[in-house]
mmCIF file of C-alpha atoms in Angstrom:
data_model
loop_
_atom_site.group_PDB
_atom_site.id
_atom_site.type_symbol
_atom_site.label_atom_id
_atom_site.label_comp_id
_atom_site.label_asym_id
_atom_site.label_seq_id
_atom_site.Cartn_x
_atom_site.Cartn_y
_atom_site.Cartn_z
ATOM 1 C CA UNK A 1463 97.502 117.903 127.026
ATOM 2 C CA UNK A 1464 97.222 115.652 124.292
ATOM 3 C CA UNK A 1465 97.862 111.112 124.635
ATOM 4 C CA UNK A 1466 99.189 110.967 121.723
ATOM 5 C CA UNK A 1467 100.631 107.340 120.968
ATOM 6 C CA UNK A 1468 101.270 107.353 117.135
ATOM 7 C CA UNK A 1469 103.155 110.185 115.236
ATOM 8 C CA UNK A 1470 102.407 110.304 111.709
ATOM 9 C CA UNK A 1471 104.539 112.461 109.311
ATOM 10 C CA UNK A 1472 104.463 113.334 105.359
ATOM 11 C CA UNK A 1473 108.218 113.995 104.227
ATOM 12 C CA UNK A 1474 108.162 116.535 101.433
ATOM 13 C CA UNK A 1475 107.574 119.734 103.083
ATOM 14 C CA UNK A 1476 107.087 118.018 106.433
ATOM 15 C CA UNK A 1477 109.538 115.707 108.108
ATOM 16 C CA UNK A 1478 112.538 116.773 105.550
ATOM 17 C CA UNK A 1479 114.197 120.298 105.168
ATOM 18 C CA UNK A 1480 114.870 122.109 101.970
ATOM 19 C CA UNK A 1481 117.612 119.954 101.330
ATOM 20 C CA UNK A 1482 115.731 116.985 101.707
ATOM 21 C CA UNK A 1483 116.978 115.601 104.703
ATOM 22 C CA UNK A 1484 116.152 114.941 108.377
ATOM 23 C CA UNK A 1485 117.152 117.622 110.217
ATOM 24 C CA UNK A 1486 119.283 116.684 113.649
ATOM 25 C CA UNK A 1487 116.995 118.555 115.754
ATOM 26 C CA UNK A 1488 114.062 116.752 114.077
ATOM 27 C CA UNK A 1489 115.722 113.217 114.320
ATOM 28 C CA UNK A 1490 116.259 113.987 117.905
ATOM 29 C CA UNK A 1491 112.998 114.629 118.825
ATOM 30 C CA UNK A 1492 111.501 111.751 117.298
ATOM 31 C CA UNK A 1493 113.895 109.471 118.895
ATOM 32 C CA UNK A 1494 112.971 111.040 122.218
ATOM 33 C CA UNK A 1495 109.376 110.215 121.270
ATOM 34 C CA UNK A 1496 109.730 107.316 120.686
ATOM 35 C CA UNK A 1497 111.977 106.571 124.235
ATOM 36 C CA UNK A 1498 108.983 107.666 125.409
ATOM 37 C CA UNK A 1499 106.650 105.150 123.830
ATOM 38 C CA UNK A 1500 105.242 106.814 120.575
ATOM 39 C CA UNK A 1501 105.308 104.985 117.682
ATOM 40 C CA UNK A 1502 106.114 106.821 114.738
ATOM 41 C CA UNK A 1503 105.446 106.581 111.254
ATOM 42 C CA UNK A 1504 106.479 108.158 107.195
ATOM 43 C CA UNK A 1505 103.095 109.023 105.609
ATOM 44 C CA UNK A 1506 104.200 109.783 102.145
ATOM 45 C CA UNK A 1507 103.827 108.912 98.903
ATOM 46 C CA UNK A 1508 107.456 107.701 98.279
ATOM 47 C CA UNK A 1509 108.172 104.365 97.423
ATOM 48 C CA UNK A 1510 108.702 102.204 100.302
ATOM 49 C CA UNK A 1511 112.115 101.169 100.067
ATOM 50 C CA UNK A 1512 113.464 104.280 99.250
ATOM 51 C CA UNK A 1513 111.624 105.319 102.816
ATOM 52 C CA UNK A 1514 113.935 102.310 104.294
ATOM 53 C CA UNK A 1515 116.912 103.399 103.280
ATOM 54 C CA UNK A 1516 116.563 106.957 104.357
ATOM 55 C CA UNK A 1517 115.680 105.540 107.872
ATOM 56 C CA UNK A 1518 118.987 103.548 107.401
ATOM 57 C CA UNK A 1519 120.739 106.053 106.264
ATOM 58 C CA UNK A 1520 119.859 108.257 109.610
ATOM 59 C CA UNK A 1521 119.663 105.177 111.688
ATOM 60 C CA UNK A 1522 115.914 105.695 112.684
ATOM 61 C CA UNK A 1523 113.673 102.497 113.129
ATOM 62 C CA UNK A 1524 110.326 103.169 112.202
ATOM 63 C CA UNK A 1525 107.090 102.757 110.151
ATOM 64 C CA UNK A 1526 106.139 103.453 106.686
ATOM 65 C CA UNK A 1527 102.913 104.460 105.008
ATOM 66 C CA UNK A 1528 104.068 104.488 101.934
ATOM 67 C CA UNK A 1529 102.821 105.236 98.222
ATOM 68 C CA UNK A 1530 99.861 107.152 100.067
ATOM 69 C CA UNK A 1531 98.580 104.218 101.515
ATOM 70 C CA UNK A 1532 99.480 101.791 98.968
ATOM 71 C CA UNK A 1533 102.050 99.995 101.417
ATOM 72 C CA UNK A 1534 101.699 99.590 104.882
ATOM 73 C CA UNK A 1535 104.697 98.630 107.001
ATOM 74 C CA UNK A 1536 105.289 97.701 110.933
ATOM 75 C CA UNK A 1537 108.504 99.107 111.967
ATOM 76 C CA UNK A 1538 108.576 96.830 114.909
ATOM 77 C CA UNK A 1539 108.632 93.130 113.188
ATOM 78 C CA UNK A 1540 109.570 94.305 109.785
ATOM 79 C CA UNK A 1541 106.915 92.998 108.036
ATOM 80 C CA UNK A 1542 104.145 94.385 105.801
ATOM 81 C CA UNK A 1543 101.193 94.373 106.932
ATOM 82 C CA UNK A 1544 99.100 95.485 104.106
ATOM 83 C CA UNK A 1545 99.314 96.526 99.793
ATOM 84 C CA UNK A 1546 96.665 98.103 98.039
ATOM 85 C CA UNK A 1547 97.447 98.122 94.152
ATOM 86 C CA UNK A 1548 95.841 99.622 90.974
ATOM 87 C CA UNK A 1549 94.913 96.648 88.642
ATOM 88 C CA UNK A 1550 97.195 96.532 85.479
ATOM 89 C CA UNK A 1551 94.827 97.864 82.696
ATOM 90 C CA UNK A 1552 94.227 101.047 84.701
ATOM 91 C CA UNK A 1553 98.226 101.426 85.625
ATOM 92 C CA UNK A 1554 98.546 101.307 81.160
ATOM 93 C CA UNK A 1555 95.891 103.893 80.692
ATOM 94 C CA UNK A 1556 97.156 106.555 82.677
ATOM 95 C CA UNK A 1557 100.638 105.752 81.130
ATOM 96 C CA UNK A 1558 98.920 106.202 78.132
ATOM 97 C CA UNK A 1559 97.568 109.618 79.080
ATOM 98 C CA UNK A 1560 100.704 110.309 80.923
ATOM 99 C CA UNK A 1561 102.374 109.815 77.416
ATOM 100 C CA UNK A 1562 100.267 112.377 75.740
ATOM 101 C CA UNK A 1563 102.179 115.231 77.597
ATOM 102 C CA UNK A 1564 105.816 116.904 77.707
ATOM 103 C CA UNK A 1565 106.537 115.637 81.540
ATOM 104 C CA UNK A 1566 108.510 112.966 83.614
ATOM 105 C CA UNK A 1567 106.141 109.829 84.982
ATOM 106 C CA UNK A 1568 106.944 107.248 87.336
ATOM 107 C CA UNK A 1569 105.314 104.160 88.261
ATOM 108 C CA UNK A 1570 105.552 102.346 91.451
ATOM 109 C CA UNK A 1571 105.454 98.137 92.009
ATOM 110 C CA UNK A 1572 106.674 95.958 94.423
ATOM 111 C CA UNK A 1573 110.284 95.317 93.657
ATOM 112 C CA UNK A 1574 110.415 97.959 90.844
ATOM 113 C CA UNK A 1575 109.962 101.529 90.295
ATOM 114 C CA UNK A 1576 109.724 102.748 86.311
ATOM 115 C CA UNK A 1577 110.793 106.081 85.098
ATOM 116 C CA UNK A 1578 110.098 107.912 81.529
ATOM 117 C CA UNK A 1579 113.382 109.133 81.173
ATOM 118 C CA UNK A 1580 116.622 107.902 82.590
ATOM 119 C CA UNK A 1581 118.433 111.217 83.839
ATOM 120 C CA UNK A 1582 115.010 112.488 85.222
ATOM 121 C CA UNK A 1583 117.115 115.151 88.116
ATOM 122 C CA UNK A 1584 114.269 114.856 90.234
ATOM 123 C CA UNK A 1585 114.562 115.355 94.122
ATOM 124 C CA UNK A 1586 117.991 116.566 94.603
ATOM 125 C CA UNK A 1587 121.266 115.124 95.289
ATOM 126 C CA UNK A 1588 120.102 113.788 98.684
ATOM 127 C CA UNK A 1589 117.634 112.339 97.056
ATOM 128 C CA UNK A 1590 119.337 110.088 94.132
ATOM 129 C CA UNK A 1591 122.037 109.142 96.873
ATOM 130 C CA UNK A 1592 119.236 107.757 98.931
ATOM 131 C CA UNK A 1593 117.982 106.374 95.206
ATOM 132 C CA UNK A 1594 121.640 104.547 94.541
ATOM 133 C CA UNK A 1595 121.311 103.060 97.964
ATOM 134 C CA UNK A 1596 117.855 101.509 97.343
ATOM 135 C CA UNK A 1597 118.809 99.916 94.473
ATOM 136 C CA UNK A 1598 122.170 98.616 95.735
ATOM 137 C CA UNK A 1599 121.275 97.142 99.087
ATOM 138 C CA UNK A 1600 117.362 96.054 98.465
ATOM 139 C CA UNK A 1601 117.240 94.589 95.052
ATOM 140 C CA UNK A 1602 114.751 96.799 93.354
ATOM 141 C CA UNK A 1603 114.718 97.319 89.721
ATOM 142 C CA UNK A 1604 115.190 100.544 87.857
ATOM 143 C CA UNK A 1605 113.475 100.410 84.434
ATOM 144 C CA UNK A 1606 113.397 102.971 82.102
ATOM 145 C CA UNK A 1607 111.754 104.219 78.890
ATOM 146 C CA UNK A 1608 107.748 103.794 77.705
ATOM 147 C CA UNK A 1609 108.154 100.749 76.074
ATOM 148 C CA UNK A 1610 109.657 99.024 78.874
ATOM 149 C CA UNK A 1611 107.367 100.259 81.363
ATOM 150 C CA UNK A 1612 104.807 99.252 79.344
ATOM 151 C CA UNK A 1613 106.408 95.793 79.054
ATOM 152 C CA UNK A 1614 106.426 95.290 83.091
ATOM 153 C CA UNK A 1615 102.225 96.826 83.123
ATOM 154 C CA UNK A 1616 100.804 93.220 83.099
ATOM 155 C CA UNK A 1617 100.979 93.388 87.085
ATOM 156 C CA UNK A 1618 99.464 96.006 89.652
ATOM 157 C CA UNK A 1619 101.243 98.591 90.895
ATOM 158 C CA UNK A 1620 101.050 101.113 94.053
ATOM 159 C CA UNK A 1621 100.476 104.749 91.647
ATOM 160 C CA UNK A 1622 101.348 106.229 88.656
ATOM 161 C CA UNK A 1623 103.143 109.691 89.593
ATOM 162 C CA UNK A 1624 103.332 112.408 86.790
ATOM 163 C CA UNK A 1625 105.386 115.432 87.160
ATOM 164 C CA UNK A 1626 107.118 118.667 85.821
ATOM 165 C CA UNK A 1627 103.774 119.981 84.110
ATOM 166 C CA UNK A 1628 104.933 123.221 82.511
ATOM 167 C CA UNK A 1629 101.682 124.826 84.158
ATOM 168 C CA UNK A 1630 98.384 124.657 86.024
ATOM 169 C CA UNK A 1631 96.358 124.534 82.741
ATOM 170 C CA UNK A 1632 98.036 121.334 81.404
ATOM 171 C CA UNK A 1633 98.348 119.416 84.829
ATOM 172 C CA UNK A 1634 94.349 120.264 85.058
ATOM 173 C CA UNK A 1635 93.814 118.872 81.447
ATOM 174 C CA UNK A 1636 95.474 115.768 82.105
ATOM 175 C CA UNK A 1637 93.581 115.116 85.706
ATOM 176 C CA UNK A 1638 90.523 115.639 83.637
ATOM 177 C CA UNK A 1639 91.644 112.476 81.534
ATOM 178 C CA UNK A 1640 92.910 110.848 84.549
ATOM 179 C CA UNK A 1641 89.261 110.906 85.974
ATOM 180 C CA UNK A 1642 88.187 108.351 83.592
ATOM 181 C CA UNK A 1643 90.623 105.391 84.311
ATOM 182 C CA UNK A 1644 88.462 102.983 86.047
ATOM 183 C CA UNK A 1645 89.010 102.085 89.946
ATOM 184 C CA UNK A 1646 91.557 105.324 90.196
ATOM 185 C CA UNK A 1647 91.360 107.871 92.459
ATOM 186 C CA UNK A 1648 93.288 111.266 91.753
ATOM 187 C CA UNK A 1649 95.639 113.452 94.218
ATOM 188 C CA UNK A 1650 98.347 115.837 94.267
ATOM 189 C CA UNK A 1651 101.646 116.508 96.545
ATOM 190 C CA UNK A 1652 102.486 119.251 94.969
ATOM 191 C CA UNK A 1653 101.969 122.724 92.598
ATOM 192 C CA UNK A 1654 102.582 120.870 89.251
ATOM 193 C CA UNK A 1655 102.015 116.889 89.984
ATOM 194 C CA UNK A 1656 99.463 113.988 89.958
ATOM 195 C CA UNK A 1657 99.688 110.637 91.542
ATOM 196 C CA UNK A 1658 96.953 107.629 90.486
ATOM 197 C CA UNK A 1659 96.383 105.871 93.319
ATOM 198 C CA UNK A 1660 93.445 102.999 93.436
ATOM 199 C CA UNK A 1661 90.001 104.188 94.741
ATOM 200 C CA UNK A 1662 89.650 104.121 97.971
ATOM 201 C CA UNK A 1663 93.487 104.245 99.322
ATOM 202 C CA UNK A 1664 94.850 107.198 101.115
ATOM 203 C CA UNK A 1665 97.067 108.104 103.456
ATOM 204 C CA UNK A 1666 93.956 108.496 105.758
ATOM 205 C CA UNK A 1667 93.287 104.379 105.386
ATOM 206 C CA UNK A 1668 96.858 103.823 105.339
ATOM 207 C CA UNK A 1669 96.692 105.613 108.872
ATOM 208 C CA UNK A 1670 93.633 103.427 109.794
ATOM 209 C CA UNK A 1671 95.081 100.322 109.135
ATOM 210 C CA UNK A 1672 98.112 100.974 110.640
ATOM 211 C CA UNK A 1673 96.735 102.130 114.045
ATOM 212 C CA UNK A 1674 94.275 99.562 113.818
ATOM 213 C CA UNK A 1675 97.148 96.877 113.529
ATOM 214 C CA UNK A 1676 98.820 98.433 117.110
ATOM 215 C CA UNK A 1677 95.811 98.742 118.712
ATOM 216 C CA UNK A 1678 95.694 102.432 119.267
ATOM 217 C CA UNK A 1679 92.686 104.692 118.616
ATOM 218 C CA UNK A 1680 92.631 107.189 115.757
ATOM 219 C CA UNK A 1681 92.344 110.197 118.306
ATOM 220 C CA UNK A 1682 95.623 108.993 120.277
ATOM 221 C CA UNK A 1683 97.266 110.020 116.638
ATOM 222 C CA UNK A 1684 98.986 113.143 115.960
ATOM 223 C CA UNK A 1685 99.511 113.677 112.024
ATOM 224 C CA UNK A 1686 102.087 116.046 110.052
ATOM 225 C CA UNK A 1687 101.365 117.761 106.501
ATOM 226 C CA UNK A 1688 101.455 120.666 104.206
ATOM 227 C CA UNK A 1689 99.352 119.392 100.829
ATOM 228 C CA UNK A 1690 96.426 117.735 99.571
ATOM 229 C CA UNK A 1691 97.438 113.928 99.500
ATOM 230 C CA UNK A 1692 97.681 114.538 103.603
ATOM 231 C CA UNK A 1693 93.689 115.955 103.836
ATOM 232 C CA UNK A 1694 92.464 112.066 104.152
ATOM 233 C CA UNK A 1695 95.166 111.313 107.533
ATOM 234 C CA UNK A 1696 94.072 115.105 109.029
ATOM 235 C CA UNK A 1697 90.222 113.910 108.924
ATOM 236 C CA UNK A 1698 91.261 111.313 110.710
ATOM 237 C CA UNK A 1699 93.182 111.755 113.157
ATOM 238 C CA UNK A 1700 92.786 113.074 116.738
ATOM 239 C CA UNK A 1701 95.483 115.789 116.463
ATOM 240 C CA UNK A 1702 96.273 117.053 112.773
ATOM 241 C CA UNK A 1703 99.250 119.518 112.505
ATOM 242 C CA UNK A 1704 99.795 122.055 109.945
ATOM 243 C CA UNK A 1705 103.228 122.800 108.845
ATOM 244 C CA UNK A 1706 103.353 126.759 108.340
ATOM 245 C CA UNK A 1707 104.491 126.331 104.737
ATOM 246 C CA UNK A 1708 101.174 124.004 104.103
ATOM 247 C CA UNK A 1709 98.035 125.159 101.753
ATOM 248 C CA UNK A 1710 95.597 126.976 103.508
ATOM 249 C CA UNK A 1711 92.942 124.084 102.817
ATOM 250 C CA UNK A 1712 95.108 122.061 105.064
ATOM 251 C CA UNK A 1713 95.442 124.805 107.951
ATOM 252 C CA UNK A 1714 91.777 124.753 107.622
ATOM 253 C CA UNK A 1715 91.917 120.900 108.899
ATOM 254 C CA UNK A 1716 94.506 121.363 111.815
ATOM 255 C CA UNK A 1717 94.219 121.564 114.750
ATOM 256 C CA UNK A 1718 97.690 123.594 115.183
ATOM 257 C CA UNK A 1719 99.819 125.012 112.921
ATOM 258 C CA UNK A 1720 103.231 124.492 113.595
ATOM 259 C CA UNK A 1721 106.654 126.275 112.302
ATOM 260 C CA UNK A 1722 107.725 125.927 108.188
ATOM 261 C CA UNK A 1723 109.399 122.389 107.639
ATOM 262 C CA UNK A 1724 112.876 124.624 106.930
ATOM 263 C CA UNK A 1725 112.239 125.620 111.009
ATOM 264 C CA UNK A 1726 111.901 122.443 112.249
ATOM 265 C CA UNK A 1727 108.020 122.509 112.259
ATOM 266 C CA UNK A 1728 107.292 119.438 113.296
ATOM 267 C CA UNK A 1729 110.252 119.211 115.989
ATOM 268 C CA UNK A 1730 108.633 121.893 117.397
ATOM 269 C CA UNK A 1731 105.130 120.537 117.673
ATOM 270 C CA UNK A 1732 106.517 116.997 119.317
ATOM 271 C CA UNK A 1733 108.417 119.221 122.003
ATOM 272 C CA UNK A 1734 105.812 121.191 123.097
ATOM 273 C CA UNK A 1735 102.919 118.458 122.542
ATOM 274 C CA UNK A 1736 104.625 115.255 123.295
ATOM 275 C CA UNK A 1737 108.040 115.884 124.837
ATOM 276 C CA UNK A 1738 106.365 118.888 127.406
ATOM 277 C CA UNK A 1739 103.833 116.571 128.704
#
């Protein structure tokens, strides 16, 4: 049976259900985990304080790989222990490009997350609750509108995240464009998004630095995910787990494939891998 020491999980499709929330069966065998001695960890590309207050909100004390690597967080001493940002001039180029198309944006700094339009709907109503609570209890600024955004793009920032593309053919027409902003490497979560992340962060060296920073090896790590932003944490770690709603290219890279996310996938996996043993 596996060691595993480190439990890694994306959220969308992953560690939440279809209503966007942690699931009591999956909050209880995390907890149980980590009685155990696992640490575990979000992997996503959310912000990170709007990963904090969801772990408030459920009362589960963990780690955060945030912004797909961009932030790197110790659940244990609350304190980060590494940001990777994408110099300004790049961050204004892809909004430029961004702006060229009929969709939603959103770009990510620390302290601040920027949004094209105000009433943007996105996520659910779990999700703006979880929103109203980040920006009342941890300070961060809501900004809205292009020329506001563009006011704030004289600093870094973790990505630029573009969404609702009407189709496949216009989200592939703007990733072609994308390509060409200097020091930016391109993924997707998702059917009809993009996210801008600086070359050479990932989840995958978000995972790395993180285990790195507690001392445990890369193949004592068991890893959750369904879509391509989680390929660069499944070639990485020891035991990669497929959720059964993930893309087949990710099935490809696990080494199990575990129930749908709306079946408590990944509660699944830690009983009978981590839990059993």
């Amino acid at each position: 049976m596996p060691d595993i020491r480190l439990i890694a999980s994306d959220m969308d499709g992953t560690l939440l259900d279809a209503q966007g929330r942690i699931s009591p069966r999956t909050l209880s065998a995390l907890r149980k985990a980590q009685e155990k001695g696992a640490i575990f960890t979000m992997c996503t590309g959310r912000f990170h304080t709007h990963c904090c207050a969801l772990a408030r909100d459920v009362g589960l004390n963990c780690s955060i790989i945030a912004s797909n690597g961009g932030s790197v967080f110790d659940g244990i001493s609350q304190c980060m222990v590494g940001e990777h940002l994408l110099d300004a001039a790049s961050a204004r180029m892809a909004q430029e490009i961004a702006e060229r198309y009929p969709i939603q944006y959103r770009i990510t700094m620390p302290g601040a997350f920027m949004d094209r339009h105000e009433a943007n709907g996105d996520g659910g109503g779990y999700f703006q609750q979880i929103t109203h609570v980040m920006l009342r209890d941890y300070h961060v600024q809501h900004i809205c509108g292009a020329e506001n955004i563009r006011a704030m793009l004289d600093q870094p920032v973790y990505k630029v995240f573009l969404f609702k593309f009407p189709d496949q053919e216009m989200r592939e027409r703007a990733r072609a464009e994308l390509q060409q902003v200097p020091g930016a490497y391109i993924t997707t979560s998702g059917g009809l998004n993009l996210e801008v992340m600086p070359q050479g962060v990932d989840k995958g060296t978000g995972l790395a630095e993180l285990a790195a920073f507690y001392g445990i090896p890369l193949e004592n790590v068991m890893v959750f995910g369904d879509y391509d932003n989680d390929l660069p944490m499944f070639r990485r770690a020891g035991y990669p787990v497929a959720m059964g709603n993930a893309t087949d290219e990710i099935k490809r890279y696990a080494w199990q494939v575990t129930a749908p996310n709306t079946e408590d996938g990944l509660a699944q996996a830690i009983e009978k891998y981590v839990l059993s043993v």
